[in-house]
Coordinates of C-alpha atoms in Angstrom, one line a residue:
M1 CA -63.8 -34.1 223.2
V2 CA -65.2 -37.1 225.0
D3 CA -65.6 -40.1 222.7
G4 CA -66.4 -43.8 222.8
A5 CA -64.4 -46.2 224.9
C6 CA -62.1 -48.5 226.6
W7 CA -64.1 -51.0 228.7
R8 CA -64.0 -54.6 229.8
T9 CA -66.6 -56.4 231.9
W10 CA -66.3 -59.9 233.1
P11 CA -68.0 -62.5 235.3
L12 CA -66.1 -63.0 238.6
A13 CA -64.3 -66.1 239.6
N14 CA -65.8 -66.6 243.1
Q15 CA -62.8 -68.6 244.3
D16 CA -60.5 -65.7 243.6
S17 CA -60.9 -63.2 246.5
V18 CA -58.6 -60.7 244.9
K19 CA -60.7 -60.5 241.8
D20 CA -63.9 -60.5 243.9
S21 CA -62.6 -57.4 245.7
G22 CA -61.9 -55.6 242.4
K23 CA -58.1 -55.2 243.1
V24 CA -57.4 -55.8 239.4
T25 CA -54.3 -53.6 238.8
G26 CA -52.9 -56.5 236.8
A27 CA -55.4 -55.6 234.1
C28 CA -54.4 -51.9 233.9
D29 CA -52.6 -52.2 230.6
N30 CA -54.8 -54.4 228.4
M31 CA -58.0 -54.3 230.6
T32 CA -58.3 -58.0 230.2
P33 CA -59.5 -60.1 233.2
Q34 CA -56.7 -61.9 235.0
H35 CA -58.8 -64.7 236.5
K36 CA -59.9 -67.9 234.8
K37 CA -62.8 -66.6 232.8
G38 CA -62.3 -64.3 229.7
A39 CA -63.5 -60.9 228.9
Q40 CA -67.1 -60.6 228.0
Q41 CA -67.4 -60.3 224.1
S42 CA -71.1 -59.6 223.9
P43 CA -72.5 -56.1 224.2
A44 CA -71.9 -54.5 227.6
P45 CA -74.5 -55.2 230.3
F46 CA -74.5 -51.5 231.1
S47 CA -74.4 -48.2 229.3
V48 CA -71.9 -45.5 229.9
T49 CA -73.0 -41.9 229.7
T50 CA -71.3 -38.5 230.4
D51 CA -72.8 -35.1 231.2
R52 CA -70.8 -33.3 228.6
F53 CA -69.0 -34.0 225.3
S54 CA -66.1 -31.5 225.4
F55 CA -63.7 -30.5 228.1
K56 CA -60.6 -28.4 228.8
E57 CA -57.7 -28.7 231.3
G58 CA -58.9 -29.4 234.8
D59 CA -62.6 -29.9 233.9
E60 CA -64.7 -32.5 235.7
I61 CA -67.0 -34.9 233.8
I62 CA -69.7 -37.1 235.5
V63 CA -69.5 -40.6 234.2
R64 CA -72.4 -43.0 234.9
L65 CA -72.6 -46.8 234.4
L66 CA -76.2 -47.8 234.1
A67 CA -77.4 -51.5 234.0
A68 CA -79.5 -52.6 231.1
S69 CA -82.0 -55.3 231.7
T70 CA -79.7 -57.3 233.9
P71 CA -77.5 -56.1 236.8
F72 CA -73.7 -56.2 236.2
I73 CA -71.1 -57.5 238.6
G74 CA -67.5 -56.7 237.7
F75 CA -66.1 -53.8 235.7
M76 CA -63.1 -51.6 235.1
L77 CA -63.2 -48.0 233.9
Q78 CA -60.4 -45.8 232.5
A79 CA -60.2 -42.7 230.4
R80 CA -57.7 -43.0 227.6
E81 CA -56.7 -41.0 224.6
V82 CA -58.2 -42.4 221.4
G83 CA -55.7 -45.0 220.2
G84 CA -53.7 -44.7 223.4
S85 CA -52.8 -47.4 225.9
S86 CA -52.4 -45.5 229.1
P87 CA -55.0 -43.9 231.4
L88 CA -55.4 -40.2 231.6
G89 CA -56.7 -37.9 234.4
S90 CA -58.1 -39.1 237.7
F91 CA -61.4 -40.3 239.2
T92 CA -63.4 -39.8 242.4
V93 CA -66.3 -42.1 243.3
T94 CA -69.4 -41.6 245.5
S95 CA -70.4 -45.1 246.1
G96 CA -69.1 -48.0 248.3
E97 CA -69.6 -50.3 245.3
A98 CA -66.8 -48.7 243.4
Q99 CA -63.1 -48.1 244.3
L100 CA -60.1 -46.2 242.9
L101 CA -57.0 -47.9 241.5
T102 CA -53.5 -46.8 240.6
C103 CA -52.6 -47.8 237.1
N104 CA -49.2 -47.1 235.4
G105 CA -48.1 -45.2 238.5
L106 CA -51.0 -42.7 238.1
S107 CA -53.1 -42.5 241.3
N108 CA -56.9 -42.8 241.0
S109 CA -56.7 -43.4 237.3
A110 CA -59.1 -46.3 237.2
V111 CA -62.3 -47.4 238.8
S112 CA -63.4 -51.0 239.6
H113 CA -65.9 -53.0 241.7
T114 CA -65.5 -53.7 245.4
S115 CA -67.4 -57.0 245.5
D116 CA -69.3 -59.5 243.3
S117 CA -72.7 -58.1 244.3
P118 CA -75.1 -57.2 241.5
K119 CA -75.0 -53.5 240.5
S120 CA -77.6 -51.3 238.8
S121 CA -75.6 -48.1 238.6
I122 CA -72.2 -46.6 239.3
L123 CA -71.3 -42.9 239.3
G124 CA -67.8 -41.5 239.0
I125 CA -66.3 -38.1 238.4
W126 CA -63.4 -37.8 236.1
R127 CA -61.0 -34.9 236.3
A128 CA -59.0 -33.9 233.2
P129 CA -55.3 -33.4 233.5
I130 CA -54.3 -29.8 234.1
S131 CA -51.5 -29.8 231.5
G132 CA -50.4 -31.7 228.5
N133 CA -51.6 -32.1 224.9
L134 CA -55.3 -33.0 225.4
T135 CA -57.1 -34.6 222.5
S136 CA -60.1 -37.0 222.3
I137 CA -60.5 -39.3 225.2
Q138 CA -62.5 -42.5 225.6
F139 CA -64.6 -43.8 228.5
S140 CA -66.7 -46.6 227.2
T141 CA -68.2 -47.8 224.0
G142 CA -71.6 -48.5 225.3
C143 CA -71.9 -50.5 222.1
G144 CA -75.3 -52.0 221.6
S145 CA -76.8 -50.3 224.6
T146 CA -76.5 -46.5 224.0
K147 CA -75.0 -46.3 220.5
V148 CA -74.5 -48.0 217.2
C149 CA -71.0 -49.5 216.8
F150 CA -69.4 -50.9 213.7
S151 CA -65.8 -52.2 213.8
Q152 CA -63.3 -54.3 211.9
P153 CA -62.3 -56.8 213.2
L154 CA -65.7 -57.4 214.9
N155 CA -65.9 -56.2 218.5
C156 CA -62.4 -54.8 218.5
D157 CA -61.7 -52.0 221.0
P158 CA -59.9 -48.9 219.5
G159 CA -58.5 -48.1 222.9
V160 CA -56.7 -51.5 223.1
S161 CA -56.1 -52.7 219.6
P162 CA -54.0 -50.5 217.2
D163 CA -55.4 -52.3 214.2
C164 CA -59.1 -51.5 215.0
Y165 CA -61.2 -49.5 212.6
F166 CA -64.2 -48.2 214.6
L167 CA -67.3 -46.2 213.9
S168 CA -69.9 -45.2 216.5
A169 CA -73.1 -43.2 216.2
M170 CA -75.3 -42.0 219.1
T171 CA -78.5 -40.1 219.1
S172 CA -80.7 -38.5 221.8
P173 CA -84.5 -38.8 222.0
G174 CA -86.2 -35.7 220.6
D175 CA -82.9 -34.3 219.2
T176 CA -81.7 -34.3 215.6
A177 CA -78.1 -34.3 216.6
V178 CA -76.0 -37.4 215.9
Q179 CA -72.7 -37.9 217.8
L180 CA -70.3 -39.6 215.4
E181 CA -66.8 -41.1 216.1
M182 CA -64.4 -42.7 213.8
T183 CA -60.9 -44.0 214.4
G184 CA -58.4 -46.3 212.8
P185 CA -54.8 -46.7 211.6
S186 CA -53.9 -44.8 208.4
D187 CA -51.1 -42.7 207.0
G188 CA -53.6 -40.6 205.1
Y189 CA -57.3 -40.7 206.0
I190 CA -60.2 -42.7 207.3
A191 CA -63.8 -42.0 206.3
I192 CA -67.3 -43.1 207.2
G193 CA -70.2 -43.2 204.9
F194 CA -73.9 -43.8 204.8
S195 CA -75.3 -45.5 201.7
D196 CA -78.5 -47.0 200.2
D197 CA -76.5 -50.0 198.9
Q198 CA -73.2 -51.7 199.4
R199 CA -71.5 -50.0 196.5
M200 CA -69.7 -46.7 196.2
G201 CA -71.8 -43.9 194.8
N202 CA -74.5 -41.6 196.1
D203 CA -73.1 -41.8 199.6
D204 CA -73.0 -39.2 202.5
I205 CA -69.4 -39.1 203.7
Y206 CA -67.4 -37.6 206.5
I207 CA -63.6 -37.7 206.0
C208 CA -61.0 -37.5 208.8
G209 CA -57.6 -37.0 207.2
R210 CA -54.4 -35.0 207.0
D211 CA -54.5 -31.6 205.4
S212 CA -51.6 -30.1 203.4
G213 CA -49.9 -29.2 206.6
G214 CA -50.2 -32.7 208.1
L215 CA -52.8 -31.7 210.6
I216 CA -56.0 -33.8 210.9
Q217 CA -59.1 -32.1 209.6
L218 CA -62.8 -33.1 209.2
Q219 CA -64.5 -32.8 205.8
H220 CA -68.0 -33.4 204.6
A221 CA -68.4 -35.0 201.2
F222 CA -70.7 -36.7 198.7
S223 CA -69.7 -39.4 196.3
T224 CA -71.2 -39.7 192.9
G225 CA -69.4 -42.9 191.8
R226 CA -66.1 -44.6 191.8
K227 CA -64.1 -41.4 191.9
R228 CA -62.9 -38.9 194.4
P229 CA -65.9 -37.5 196.3
D230 CA -67.0 -33.9 196.0
I231 CA -66.2 -31.9 199.1
L232 CA -69.2 -30.1 200.6
P233 CA -69.4 -27.3 203.2
L234 CA -69.1 -28.8 206.7
G235 CA -72.6 -27.5 207.5
N236 CA -74.2 -27.8 210.9
V237 CA -71.4 -29.6 212.7
S238 CA -70.1 -28.8 216.1
D239 CA -67.8 -30.1 218.9
V240 CA -65.2 -31.3 216.3
T241 CA -62.1 -32.9 217.8
S242 CA -59.5 -34.6 215.7
S243 CA -56.2 -36.3 216.6
V244 CA -53.4 -38.6 215.3
N245 CA -51.4 -40.8 217.6
N246 CA -49.0 -43.4 216.4
S247 CA -50.7 -43.2 212.9
I248 CA -54.1 -43.8 214.5
I249 CA -56.4 -41.1 213.1
S250 CA -59.5 -40.1 215.1
C251 CA -62.3 -37.6 214.7
S252 CA -65.4 -37.1 216.8
F253 CA -68.1 -34.5 216.2
T254 CA -71.8 -33.7 216.5
T255 CA -73.7 -33.2 213.3
R256 CA -77.2 -31.9 212.7
N257 CA -76.9 -32.2 209.0
P258 CA -79.6 -34.5 207.6
I259 CA -78.1 -37.8 206.3
S260 CA -78.8 -37.8 202.6
T261 CA -77.8 -40.3 199.9
Q262 CA -79.2 -38.0 197.2
R263 CA -77.5 -34.7 196.5
S264 CA -80.8 -33.0 195.9
G265 CA -82.0 -34.0 199.4
G266 CA -84.3 -36.5 200.9
S267 CA -83.4 -39.0 203.6
S268 CA -84.1 -42.4 204.9
S269 CA -83.9 -43.9 208.4
L270 CA -81.9 -47.0 207.2
Y271 CA -78.4 -47.0 205.7
Y272 CA -75.5 -49.3 205.1
L273 CA -72.5 -48.1 207.1
M274 CA -69.1 -47.8 205.5
I275 CA -65.6 -47.4 206.8
V276 CA -62.7 -46.8 204.3
H277 CA -59.1 -45.8 204.7
G278 CA -56.3 -44.8 202.3
P279 CA -53.4 -42.5 201.5
S280 CA -53.6 -38.7 201.0
S281 CA -51.2 -36.2 199.4
S282 CA -51.2 -32.5 200.2
G283 CA -54.6 -32.7 201.8
T284 CA -56.2 -34.6 198.8
I285 CA -57.4 -38.1 199.5
G286 CA -56.3 -40.9 197.3
V287 CA -58.0 -44.2 196.3
H288 CA -59.0 -46.1 199.4
T289 CA -57.0 -49.2 200.2
G290 CA -59.4 -50.8 202.6
T291 CA -63.2 -50.9 202.7
F292 CA -65.6 -52.3 205.4
I293 CA -69.3 -52.3 204.7
S294 CA -72.1 -53.4 207.1
D295 CA -74.0 -56.6 206.1
T296 CA -77.4 -55.0 206.5
K297 CA -79.0 -51.5 206.6
V298 CA -78.9 -49.9 210.0
D299 CA -81.1 -47.5 211.9
I300 CA -78.5 -45.3 213.7
S301 CA -81.1 -44.3 216.3
S302 CA -81.4 -47.9 217.4
P303 CA -78.3 -49.0 219.5
Q304 CA -76.7 -52.2 218.2
V305 CA -73.5 -53.9 217.3
V306 CA -73.2 -54.0 213.5
T307 CA -71.4 -56.8 211.6
S308 CA -69.5 -56.3 208.3
E309 CA -70.5 -57.4 204.9
K310 CA -69.5 -60.9 203.8
E311 CA -67.7 -61.2 200.6
P312 CA -70.0 -62.0 197.7
P313 CA -69.9 -65.6 196.5
I314 CA -68.6 -64.5 193.1
I315 CA -65.6 -62.8 194.7
K316 CA -65.0 -65.9 196.8
A317 CA -65.1 -67.9 193.6
H318 CA -62.7 -65.5 192.0
G319 CA -60.2 -65.9 194.9
S320 CA -60.5 -69.6 194.9
L321 CA -59.9 -70.0 191.2
M322 CA -56.8 -67.8 191.3
L323 CA -55.5 -69.7 194.3
I324 CA -56.0 -73.1 192.6
A325 CA -54.6 -71.8 189.3
W326 CA -51.3 -70.3 190.5
M327 CA -50.6 -72.3 193.7
T328 CA -51.6 -75.8 192.5
T329 CA -52.1 -76.4 188.8
G330 CA -49.7 -73.7 187.7
S331 CA -47.1 -74.8 190.2
L332 CA -47.3 -78.5 189.2
G333 CA -47.1 -77.6 185.5
M334 CA -44.0 -75.5 186.1
I335 CA -42.3 -78.1 188.3
I336 CA -43.0 -80.9 185.8
A337 CA -41.4 -78.9 182.9
R338 CA -38.5 -77.8 185.0
Y339 CA -37.5 -81.0 186.8
L340 CA -39.4 -84.1 185.7
K341 CA -38.6 -84.4 182.0
G342 CA -36.5 -87.5 182.6
V343 CA -39.1 -89.3 184.7
A344 CA -41.1 -90.6 181.7
K345 CA -38.3 -90.3 179.2
G346 CA -39.0 -92.3 176.0
K347 CA -42.7 -92.6 176.7
H348 CA -44.9 -90.9 174.1
Y349 CA -48.6 -90.4 173.5
F350 CA -49.9 -88.8 170.4
G351 CA -46.3 -88.3 169.3
K352 CA -45.5 -86.1 172.4
D353 CA -43.6 -86.7 175.5
V354 CA -45.6 -87.5 178.6
W355 CA -44.1 -84.6 180.6
F356 CA -45.0 -82.2 177.8
L357 CA -48.6 -83.4 177.7
A358 CA -48.9 -83.1 181.5
H359 CA -47.3 -79.6 181.4
V360 CA -49.6 -78.3 178.6
S361 CA -52.7 -79.8 180.3
L362 CA -52.0 -78.2 183.7
M363 CA -51.0 -74.8 182.2
T364 CA -54.1 -74.8 180.0
L365 CA -56.2 -75.3 183.1
T366 CA -54.3 -72.6 184.9
V367 CA -54.9 -70.0 182.1
A368 CA -58.5 -71.0 181.7
A369 CA -59.1 -70.6 185.5
T370 CA -57.3 -67.2 185.4
I371 CA -59.6 -66.0 182.6
I372 CA -62.7 -67.1 184.3
A373 CA -61.6 -65.6 187.7
F374 CA -60.8 -62.3 185.9
I375 CA -64.2 -62.1 184.3
L376 CA -66.0 -63.0 187.5
A377 CA -64.2 -60.2 189.4
F378 CA -65.0 -57.5 186.9
S379 CA -68.6 -58.6 186.4
E380 CA -69.2 -58.4 190.1
V381 CA -67.4 -55.2 190.9
G382 CA -68.6 -53.5 187.7
G383 CA -65.6 -51.3 187.3
W384 CA -62.1 -50.5 188.5
S385 CA -61.4 -50.8 192.3
G386 CA -58.5 -49.2 194.1
G387 CA -55.3 -50.7 195.5
A388 CA -52.6 -52.9 194.2
H389 CA -54.6 -56.0 193.8
P390 CA -56.5 -55.2 190.6
V391 CA -53.2 -53.8 189.0
L392 CA -51.3 -57.0 189.8
G393 CA -54.3 -59.1 188.6
C394 CA -54.5 -57.4 185.3
I395 CA -50.7 -57.8 184.7
V396 CA -51.0 -61.5 185.5
M397 CA -54.0 -61.9 183.2
I398 CA -52.2 -60.2 180.3
L399 CA -48.9 -62.2 180.7
A400 CA -50.8 -65.4 181.2
F401 CA -52.9 -64.8 178.1
F402 CA -49.9 -64.3 175.8
Q403 CA -47.8 -67.1 177.3
P404 CA -49.5 -70.0 175.4
I405 CA -49.9 -67.9 172.3
A406 CA -46.2 -67.4 172.1
A407 CA -45.6 -71.1 172.8
M408 CA -47.8 -72.0 169.8
F409 CA -45.5 -70.1 167.4
R410 CA -42.2 -71.4 168.9
C411 CA -39.5 -72.7 166.6
G412 CA -38.4 -76.3 166.5
P413 CA -36.4 -77.9 169.3
H414 CA -33.2 -77.9 167.2
H415 CA -33.5 -74.5 165.7
H416 CA -30.5 -72.2 166.4
W417 CA -32.9 -69.5 167.8
R418 CA -34.7 -71.9 170.1
F419 CA -32.8 -70.7 173.2
L420 CA -34.5 -67.3 172.9
F421 CA -37.9 -68.9 173.2
N422 CA -36.8 -71.2 176.1
W423 CA -35.4 -68.2 178.1
S424 CA -38.3 -65.8 177.4
H425 CA -40.9 -68.6 178.1
A426 CA -39.2 -69.4 181.4
L427 CA -38.7 -65.8 182.5
N428 CA -42.2 -64.9 181.7
A429 CA -43.4 -67.8 183.7
V430 CA -41.4 -66.7 186.7
A431 CA -42.7 -63.2 186.4
I432 CA -46.3 -64.4 186.2
K433 CA -45.7 -66.7 189.2
G434 CA -44.2 -63.9 191.3
L435 CA -46.9 -61.4 190.4
A436 CA -49.7 -64.0 191.0
V437 CA -48.4 -64.7 194.5
A438 CA -48.3 -61.0 195.3
A439 CA -51.9 -60.6 193.9
I440 CA -53.0 -63.6 196.1
F441 CA -51.5 -62.0 199.2
T442 CA -53.2 -58.7 198.5
G443 CA -56.5 -60.5 197.7
L444 CA -56.4 -62.6 200.9
S445 CA -56.1 -59.4 202.9
Y446 CA -59.7 -58.7 201.9
F447 CA -60.8 -62.1 203.3
S448 CA -58.6 -62.1 206.4
T449 CA -60.6 -60.2 208.9
S450 CA -59.3 -61.9 212.1
E451 CA -56.8 -60.0 214.2
D452 CA -54.2 -62.8 213.9
S453 CA -54.5 -62.7 210.0
W454 CA -54.2 -66.5 209.9
L455 CA -55.0 -66.7 206.1
L456 CA -52.0 -64.6 205.3
K457 CA -49.8 -66.7 207.6
V458 CA -51.0 -69.9 205.9
M459 CA -50.3 -68.4 202.5
G460 CA -46.8 -67.6 203.7
G461 CA -46.4 -71.2 204.7
F462 CA -47.7 -72.3 201.3
V463 CA -45.1 -70.2 199.5
G464 CA -42.4 -71.5 201.8
W465 CA -43.4 -75.1 201.2
E466 CA -43.2 -74.5 197.4
A467 CA -39.8 -72.8 197.7
T468 CA -38.5 -75.7 199.7
L469 CA -39.5 -78.1 196.9
Y470 CA -37.7 -76.0 194.3
I471 CA -34.6 -75.9 196.4
L472 CA -34.6 -79.6 197.0
D473 CA -35.2 -80.4 193.4
S474 CA -32.5 -78.0 192.2
F475 CA -29.8 -79.4 194.5
L476 CA -30.9 -83.1 194.3
P477 CA -27.9 -84.2 192.1
T478 CA -25.6 -82.5 194.5
I479 CA -27.3 -84.1 197.5
L480 CA -27.1 -87.5 195.9
S481 CA -23.4 -87.0 195.0
A482 CA -22.6 -85.9 198.6
T483 CA -24.2 -89.0 200.0
A484 CA -22.5 -91.4 197.5
V485 CA -21.1 -93.4 200.3
L486 CA -24.6 -94.6 201.0
D487 CA -26.3 -97.1 198.7
F488 CA -29.1 -95.3 196.8
S489 CA -29.0 -97.7 193.9
F490 CA -32.5 -98.8 194.8
L491 CA -33.8 -95.2 194.5
P492 CA -32.4 -93.5 191.4
Q493 CA -32.6 -89.8 190.8
T494 CA -35.7 -90.0 188.6
R495 CA -37.5 -91.9 191.4
M496 CA -36.4 -89.3 194.0
E497 CA -37.7 -86.5 191.8
L498 CA -41.0 -88.4 191.5
L499 CA -41.2 -88.9 195.2
L500 CA -40.5 -85.2 195.8
L501 CA -43.4 -84.3 193.4
V502 CA -45.8 -86.6 195.3
L503 CA -44.7 -85.1 198.6
F504 CA -45.1 -81.6 197.3
F505 CA -48.5 -82.4 195.9
L506 CA -49.8 -83.7 199.3
G507 CA -48.5 -80.7 201.1
N508 CA -49.9 -78.4 198.4
I509 CA -53.3 -79.9 198.8
A510 CA -53.2 -79.5 202.6
F511 CA -52.4 -75.7 202.3
L512 CA -54.9 -75.3 199.5
V513 CA -57.8 -76.8 201.4
A514 CA -57.0 -74.7 204.5
L515 CA -57.1 -71.5 202.4
L516 CA -60.2 -72.5 200.5
V517 CA -62.0 -73.2 203.8
G518 CA -60.8 -69.8 205.1
I519 CA -62.1 -68.0 202.0
G520 CA -65.4 -69.8 202.2
S521 CA -66.0 -68.9 205.9
S522 CA -64.8 -65.3 205.6

């Protein structure tokens, strides 16, 4: 099966005669320009078409590059297995504006320009290998010019990036057939859906996943809510090709089934596009662990590059509150109770120690923020969502709710059973903290849509910063004792602890602001 694509186009650096002549074998692996200007990230200035959509060993396929409204200059063309990183087959060309290149030791495996002159069309003939395990191959996405493309991260190339989730749809004038392609990393399945809204339910779905024997199969389904969709007959579907390569699952096919978001029939021309992925067991799909939804309804007969849905403001508020609660107010409350009881020793307000009032105030804010964030999430989602995040969140909510209640009924400080409360209170706090951090990591994965996952990296630094403070405070007496030869009389231990708290707070705020900005701009 011939699928979507591995292409890169770029403006030429005129001072670089090697690049002007198209001898760009240095770009064979990642298909990224080697001159000073970067790869073009906007839709291709040309469309890529083929004269057939399936092939067998030794077959020849005519590949055309046709300019859109503006001529193009430089290009590089390869055929690759979906999810693969090496070229397949060989090309011949019929124009002096194109030349053949040797990539990865394979002769004539790529085509490039010969000069920086404007071009309106290029024709090449690709010949399939005569042996080997042939699956789906890619020439070019043609995204925005000949087909609708929806990917996560935005504009990722499934032929280059192993973390790219990709959906394309292409129609032909006067034909009801829709050529669909889906690809992405998963240990179980990936699926694409067409919906009237941005929620699960009443969606037309195609599933590409492992069957009970581990082979990749295509299924047609219809979802009726937040449960496993009902499998339907495959219907009027042809040219089905499926593959899995390094855990990257791909399916491409042509369907003449009407897209319907109502089981009884009826159709529209505009749909929200969905990509989901998750595990499977013995051929049965499980709850999806990742979901990407287009931000607007899309006409699949109108070529365009589709962007993904932004997280709703309520979900952003949920994430921000949980982050503030368990990485700032909760952390400060726990540190004060653990290490800073002696800083304000002997100072009382309302008959209570200052450290205790600070601890209770901060933890009250933490629990209140957790409850509000919990309510916001469930009110927005309207039900139970899949994955580890809601499970971790519910456990945190339950433990956090009962923590202050148990503290209200604690025995006196000199009671002979007081140590039971102290230990249970501390252990429960540690458990809540650990689960909350895990929940935040899984939650940030929904917001972190960039390929470098910088939000998760910042969160890792945040946790490391807090762990460093705990270690320093825990071993502060040992550190001071080991440096007794130095005169620290001007800075007693209580002052050192207070200084560490101020330093921790400043660093905490820096990490917190960075993550809040990331959530807000996701």
